[in-house]
Amino acid sequence: MSEPSELTHARSRGALARWLPLAGWLAQYDRQSLGRDLLAAVIVSVMLVPQALAYALLAGLPAQVGLYASMLPLVLYALFGTSSTLAVGPVAIISLMTASAIAGMSGADGAALSTPEMLAAALLLAFLSGAMLIAMGLLRLGALVNFISHPVISGFMTASGVLIIASQLGPMSGLRLSGGNLLEMGESWLSLPQGAGVHWPTLALGLGCWAALTLARRHLKQGLMALGMRESAAGMLCKTTPILAVILSSLLAWGLHDPLDQGEQGMALVGSVPGGLPTLSLPSLVCNDWSGLLVSALLISVVGFVESLALAQTLAARRRQRIDPDKELIALGLSNMGAGVSGGMPISGGLSRSVVNFDAGAATPLAGAFTAIGILLASLWLTDWLAWLPRATLAAIIIVATSSLIDLAAIRRTFRYSKGDGAALMITLIITLVQGVESGIIVGILVSLGLYLKRTSQPHSALVGRVPGSEHFRNVERHEVETDPELAILRIDESLYFANARYLEDTVLALVAQQPSLRHLVLACQAINLIDASALESLEVINERLTAAGVSLHLSEVKGPVMDRLKRSELPTNLGGEIYLSTFDAWQALSIHGSHCGQCCARDGVSQTAAAG
């Protein structure tokens, strides 16, 4: 009786783990895993507190919103996420996109949004983004992210990094700058009222924090290792330097705030941060054009998922673990909806925090739940001190963290490899810089799809001949090969569909016109994975025209799934020629050279003709 009972329990655990991945992790959870998760949570919590505050301000929201977005969402991802090390929460790019989305809205009276209305819009944005992610996960649309090319993502990331850094120049210098792109920021700087200059104490503090954080990132680890510290411990300590900057600058502002205060042009501080837990409630519709958030929510969903999935898969590969894209969609969707009902903002997987989580040895997603507890404790006990935190310090933290997004070398590499992909990267980058993040990613996706359609609408094809003494066929323009004036073998290097069907007709008819002695044309189909209805009709037209011209059309190396579909049509029956298993079979049967190698090949067991499979 025990074996059926154990089998039943195993099936129950498997079914539960399918919908609640954490159940699978807990089956092997032990004291060692608990210790690793707790250590990782402590380190990530120390990192996340200043980052959460900074990214909330970057989004134009009150600082506590970043803390609220780092509680319930982390717990939900711990329950439903498939990555053991992905650390979700506020991130720079999603914060910038949130700011851009909210900036384009108006209040109920048509005026600019007030702070409560901006907060309500952010909550609704997070909720909508989460709902879209869940819908995509339930529909198993995780593979759709592949339609955004890497050059487009690279250009978008680089431009976003530049915009984020530019947006922090105001807090770093004490100037009040605004705008969602470089043009608007430049206009804001030029339109500053007379007498509104740099606040030098703020600039000095900001530059000091930036220099210290930059030096720590580049050299502190090597210095600590030279003093005898282990590499792992030195790396962890380097990751926590932002919290040291927060503590020291807060103490400095607390001790010297009055001497530094110059009225309206004084040093800007985070100010009062409400303590305690966020209130759970559904987001409300507070503005006339709330439906305008739908596009922004979709873009935030896609960008956040692409960034999170790539990061999760990279880290999972190091531990030989597997990430389920569709379950990740649901997990990130629930996390964003959790942010929307708990006073937070849209969230995603954070690069630096996830790497630290991984390096700290996080064993399961429970490390994220423990991190949420750490943020909760900070919200309860540290909010009085956070009020003295200079915004220039947070600006320096954002600039240092965001600098890694800027990859100028990728532009050179991409252009060197492919001018088309390089053009897509540059167009995305420029549009993002001058029009904003939403326009940039939309144009980038359209350019990427346009380039794909252009390339596949003119598929590469090659006239091939036989490499002497072999069964291999190569491009006649690249290799010394055998050819036959009465036989042409055309290799098609792309699937055939509506966009390139007419191009195939033109290519074949042009080839026939150039070779008056042609009697047989073989289409080598080894690279064709799909023939849609439009392409099928084109093949039928090609067959009819070649038959009328006294030329037989043959196919070779048709893949099984493609052949299965062709058998449901009349093409195999009406084909003027044959369907050969291999191109070499076609060469043997149709070429004047084929008879010379027919006997030896027959001895080797090579069949002459066969229906492809």
PDB file of C-alpha atoms in Angstrom, residues 479-610:
ATOM      1  CA  HIS A 479      33.842  26.660 -55.886  1.00  0.00           C
ATOM      2  CA  GLU A 480      35.190  24.560 -58.746  1.00  0.00           C
ATOM      3  CA  VAL A 481      32.243  22.270 -59.401  1.00  0.00           C
ATOM      4  CA  GLU A 482      30.738  20.106 -62.121  1.00  0.00           C
ATOM      5  CA  THR A 483      27.725  21.508 -63.972  1.00  0.00           C
ATOM      6  CA  ASP A 484      25.452  20.396 -66.775  1.00  0.00           C
ATOM      7  CA  PRO A 485      24.044  22.771 -69.425  1.00  0.00           C
ATOM      8  CA  GLU A 486      20.774  20.819 -69.450  1.00  0.00           C
ATOM      9  CA  LEU A 487      20.441  20.735 -65.634  1.00  0.00           C
ATOM     10  CA  ALA A 488      20.242  23.579 -63.098  1.00  0.00           C
ATOM     11  CA  ILE A 489      20.150  22.985 -59.358  1.00  0.00           C
ATOM     12  CA  LEU A 490      18.916  26.041 -57.455  1.00  0.00           C
ATOM     13  CA  ARG A 491      19.374  25.977 -53.676  1.00  0.00           C
ATOM     14  CA  ILE A 492      16.809  28.100 -51.789  1.00  0.00           C
ATOM     15  CA  ASP A 493      18.169  29.340 -48.455  1.00  0.00           C
ATOM     16  CA  GLU A 494      14.958  30.596 -46.848  1.00  0.00           C
ATOM     17  CA  SER A 495      11.483  29.362 -46.031  1.00  0.00           C
ATOM     18  CA  LEU A 496       8.890  30.261 -48.659  1.00  0.00           C
ATOM     19  CA  TYR A 497       5.934  32.426 -47.657  1.00  0.00           C
ATOM     20  CA  PHE A 498       3.725  35.196 -49.017  1.00  0.00           C
ATOM     21  CA  ALA A 499       6.418  37.904 -48.844  1.00  0.00           C
ATOM     22  CA  ASN A 500       8.934  36.101 -51.070  1.00  0.00           C
ATOM     23  CA  ALA A 501       6.746  33.897 -53.238  1.00  0.00           C
ATOM     24  CA  ARG A 502       6.757  36.321 -56.176  1.00  0.00           C
ATOM     25  CA  TYR A 503      10.502  36.849 -55.832  1.00  0.00           C
ATOM     26  CA  LEU A 504      11.018  33.084 -56.244  1.00  0.00           C
ATOM     27  CA  GLU A 505       8.985  33.145 -59.459  1.00  0.00           C
ATOM     28  CA  ASP A 506      11.110  35.955 -60.880  1.00  0.00           C
ATOM     29  CA  THR A 507      14.353  34.217 -59.870  1.00  0.00           C
ATOM     30  CA  VAL A 508      13.390  30.901 -61.485  1.00  0.00           C
ATOM     31  CA  LEU A 509      12.061  32.433 -64.703  1.00  0.00           C
ATOM     32  CA  ALA A 510      15.161  34.618 -65.060  1.00  0.00           C
ATOM     33  CA  LEU A 511      17.378  31.532 -64.660  1.00  0.00           C
ATOM     34  CA  VAL A 512      15.440  29.643 -67.321  1.00  0.00           C
ATOM     35  CA  ALA A 513      15.688  32.586 -69.715  1.00  0.00           C
ATOM     36  CA  GLN A 514      19.486  32.675 -69.301  1.00  0.00           C
ATOM     37  CA  GLN A 515      19.932  28.966 -70.144  1.00  0.00           C
ATOM     38  CA  PRO A 516      18.134  28.105 -73.451  1.00  0.00           C
ATOM     39  CA  SER A 517      19.418  24.523 -73.345  1.00  0.00           C
ATOM     40  CA  LEU A 518      17.918  23.850 -69.917  1.00  0.00           C
ATOM     41  CA  ARG A 519      15.751  20.706 -69.656  1.00  0.00           C
ATOM     42  CA  HIS A 520      15.644  20.103 -65.889  1.00  0.00           C
ATOM     43  CA  LEU A 521      15.443  22.473 -62.922  1.00  0.00           C
ATOM     44  CA  VAL A 522      15.902  21.123 -59.392  1.00  0.00           C
ATOM     45  CA  LEU A 523      14.937  23.196 -56.370  1.00  0.00           C
ATOM     46  CA  ALA A 524      17.157  22.056 -53.471  1.00  0.00           C
ATOM     47  CA  CYS A 525      14.929  22.513 -50.420  1.00  0.00           C
ATOM     48  CA  GLN A 526      17.155  21.557 -47.485  1.00  0.00           C
ATOM     49  CA  ALA A 527      16.908  25.076 -45.971  1.00  0.00           C
ATOM     50  CA  ILE A 528      13.125  25.360 -46.384  1.00  0.00           C
ATOM     51  CA  ASN A 529      11.184  24.865 -43.153  1.00  0.00           C
ATOM     52  CA  LEU A 530       7.843  26.231 -44.353  1.00  0.00           C
ATOM     53  CA  ILE A 531       5.899  26.600 -47.580  1.00  0.00           C
ATOM     54  CA  ASP A 532       2.715  28.588 -46.991  1.00  0.00           C
ATOM     55  CA  ALA A 533      -0.335  28.769 -49.257  1.00  0.00           C
ATOM     56  CA  SER A 534       0.982  31.746 -51.233  1.00  0.00           C
ATOM     57  CA  ALA A 535       4.307  30.013 -51.867  1.00  0.00           C
ATOM     58  CA  LEU A 536       2.503  26.808 -52.829  1.00  0.00           C
ATOM     59  CA  GLU A 537       0.533  28.724 -55.448  1.00  0.00           C
ATOM     60  CA  SER A 538       3.778  30.224 -56.761  1.00  0.00           C
ATOM     61  CA  LEU A 539       5.325  26.756 -57.053  1.00  0.00           C
ATOM     62  CA  GLU A 540       2.288  25.605 -59.017  1.00  0.00           C
ATOM     63  CA  VAL A 541       2.621  28.600 -61.345  1.00  0.00           C
ATOM     64  CA  ILE A 542       6.353  27.930 -61.765  1.00  0.00           C
ATOM     65  CA  ASN A 543       5.609  24.281 -62.584  1.00  0.00           C
ATOM     66  CA  GLU A 544       3.011  25.243 -65.208  1.00  0.00           C
ATOM     67  CA  ARG A 545       5.263  27.794 -66.904  1.00  0.00           C
ATOM     68  CA  LEU A 546       8.298  25.524 -66.933  1.00  0.00           C
ATOM     69  CA  THR A 547       6.230  22.655 -68.351  1.00  0.00           C
ATOM     70  CA  ALA A 548       5.013  24.962 -71.102  1.00  0.00           C
ATOM     71  CA  ALA A 549       8.627  25.897 -71.834  1.00  0.00           C
ATOM     72  CA  GLY A 550       9.720  22.251 -72.027  1.00  0.00           C
ATOM     73  CA  VAL A 551      11.526  22.268 -68.678  1.00  0.00           C
ATOM     74  CA  SER A 552      10.801  19.742 -65.917  1.00  0.00           C
ATOM     75  CA  LEU A 553      10.633  21.009 -62.338  1.00  0.00           C
ATOM     76  CA  HIS A 554      12.059  18.720 -59.645  1.00  0.00           C
ATOM     77  CA  LEU A 555      12.383  19.006 -55.880  1.00  0.00           C
ATOM     78  CA  SER A 556      15.057  17.536 -53.635  1.00  0.00           C
ATOM     79  CA  GLU A 557      15.708  17.200 -49.902  1.00  0.00           C
ATOM     80  CA  VAL A 558      12.220  18.276 -48.880  1.00  0.00           C
ATOM     81  CA  LYS A 559      11.896  18.046 -45.091  1.00  0.00           C
ATOM     82  CA  GLY A 560       9.312  15.705 -43.618  1.00  0.00           C
ATOM     83  CA  PRO A 561       6.945  18.324 -42.124  1.00  0.00           C
ATOM     84  CA  VAL A 562       7.058  20.318 -45.369  1.00  0.00           C
ATOM     85  CA  MET A 563       6.403  17.201 -47.416  1.00  0.00           C
ATOM     86  CA  ASP A 564       3.478  16.283 -45.196  1.00  0.00           C
ATOM     87  CA  ARG A 565       1.802  19.562 -46.105  1.00  0.00           C
ATOM     88  CA  LEU A 566       2.672  19.276 -49.809  1.00  0.00           C
ATOM     89  CA  LYS A 567       0.985  15.859 -49.916  1.00  0.00           C
ATOM     90  CA  ARG A 568      -2.255  17.598 -48.965  1.00  0.00           C
ATOM     91  CA  SER A 569      -2.010  19.584 -52.226  1.00  0.00           C
ATOM     92  CA  GLU A 570      -2.019  18.631 -55.911  1.00  0.00           C
ATOM     93  CA  LEU A 571       1.590  19.764 -56.493  1.00  0.00           C
ATOM     94  CA  PRO A 572       3.251  16.326 -56.113  1.00  0.00           C
ATOM     95  CA  THR A 573       0.752  14.834 -58.592  1.00  0.00           C
ATOM     96  CA  ASN A 574       1.023  17.639 -61.155  1.00  0.00           C
ATOM     97  CA  LEU A 575       4.778  18.160 -60.800  1.00  0.00           C
ATOM     98  CA  GLY A 576       6.535  17.965 -64.144  1.00  0.00           C
ATOM     99  CA  GLY A 577       9.472  16.124 -62.622  1.00  0.00           C
ATOM    100  CA  GLU A 578      10.274  14.068 -59.529  1.00  0.00           C
ATOM    101  CA  ILE A 579      10.793  14.579 -55.818  1.00  0.00           C
ATOM    102  CA  TYR A 580      14.230  13.245 -54.873  1.00  0.00           C
ATOM    103  CA  LEU A 581      15.461  12.176 -51.480  1.00  0.00           C
ATOM    104  CA  SER A 582      18.779  13.981 -51.996  1.00  0.00           C
ATOM    105  CA  THR A 583      20.310  16.415 -54.419  1.00  0.00           C
ATOM    106  CA  PHE A 584      22.865  13.769 -55.339  1.00  0.00           C
ATOM    107  CA  ASP A 585      20.019  11.411 -56.337  1.00  0.00           C
ATOM    108  CA  ALA A 586      18.700  14.125 -58.641  1.00  0.00           C
ATOM    109  CA  TRP A 587      22.189  14.652 -60.088  1.00  0.00           C
ATOM    110  CA  GLN A 588      22.560  10.921 -60.807  1.00  0.00           C
ATOM    111  CA  ALA A 589      19.188  10.684 -62.478  1.00  0.00           C
ATOM    112  CA  LEU A 590      19.221  13.889 -64.526  1.00  0.00           C
ATOM    113  CA  SER A 591      22.821  14.882 -65.302  1.00  0.00           C
ATOM    114  CA  ILE A 592      24.877  13.650 -68.218  1.00  0.00           C
ATOM    115  CA  HIS A 593      27.624  13.088 -65.631  1.00  0.00           C
ATOM    116  CA  GLY A 594      25.347  11.015 -63.417  1.00  0.00           C
ATOM    117  CA  SER A 595      25.710   7.817 -65.452  1.00  0.00           C
ATOM    118  CA  HIS A 596      29.468   7.771 -64.816  1.00  0.00           C
ATOM    119  CA  CYS A 597      29.009   7.418 -61.051  1.00  0.00           C
ATOM    120  CA  GLY A 598      25.725   5.497 -61.083  1.00  0.00           C
ATOM    121  CA  GLN A 599      27.209   2.012 -60.835  1.00  0.00           C
ATOM    122  CA  CYS A 600      29.634   2.803 -57.997  1.00  0.00           C
ATOM    123  CA  CYS A 601      26.961   4.628 -56.046  1.00  0.00           C
ATOM    124  CA  ALA A 602      24.565   1.715 -56.548  1.00  0.00           C
ATOM    125  CA  ARG A 603      27.198  -0.558 -55.027  1.00  0.00           C
ATOM    126  CA  ASP A 604      27.314   1.771 -52.006  1.00  0.00           C
ATOM    127  CA  GLY A 605      23.566   1.416 -51.566  1.00  0.00           C
ATOM    128  CA  VAL A 606      22.609   4.951 -52.696  1.00  0.00           C
ATOM    129  CA  SER A 607      19.060   5.021 -54.088  1.00  0.00           C
ATOM    130  CA  GLN A 608      18.353   6.873 -57.305  1.00  0.00           C
ATOM    131  CA  THR A 609      15.039   8.539 -56.484  1.00  0.00           C
ATOM    132  CA  ALA A 610      12.666   8.600 -53.554  1.00  0.00           C
TER     133      ALA A 610
END
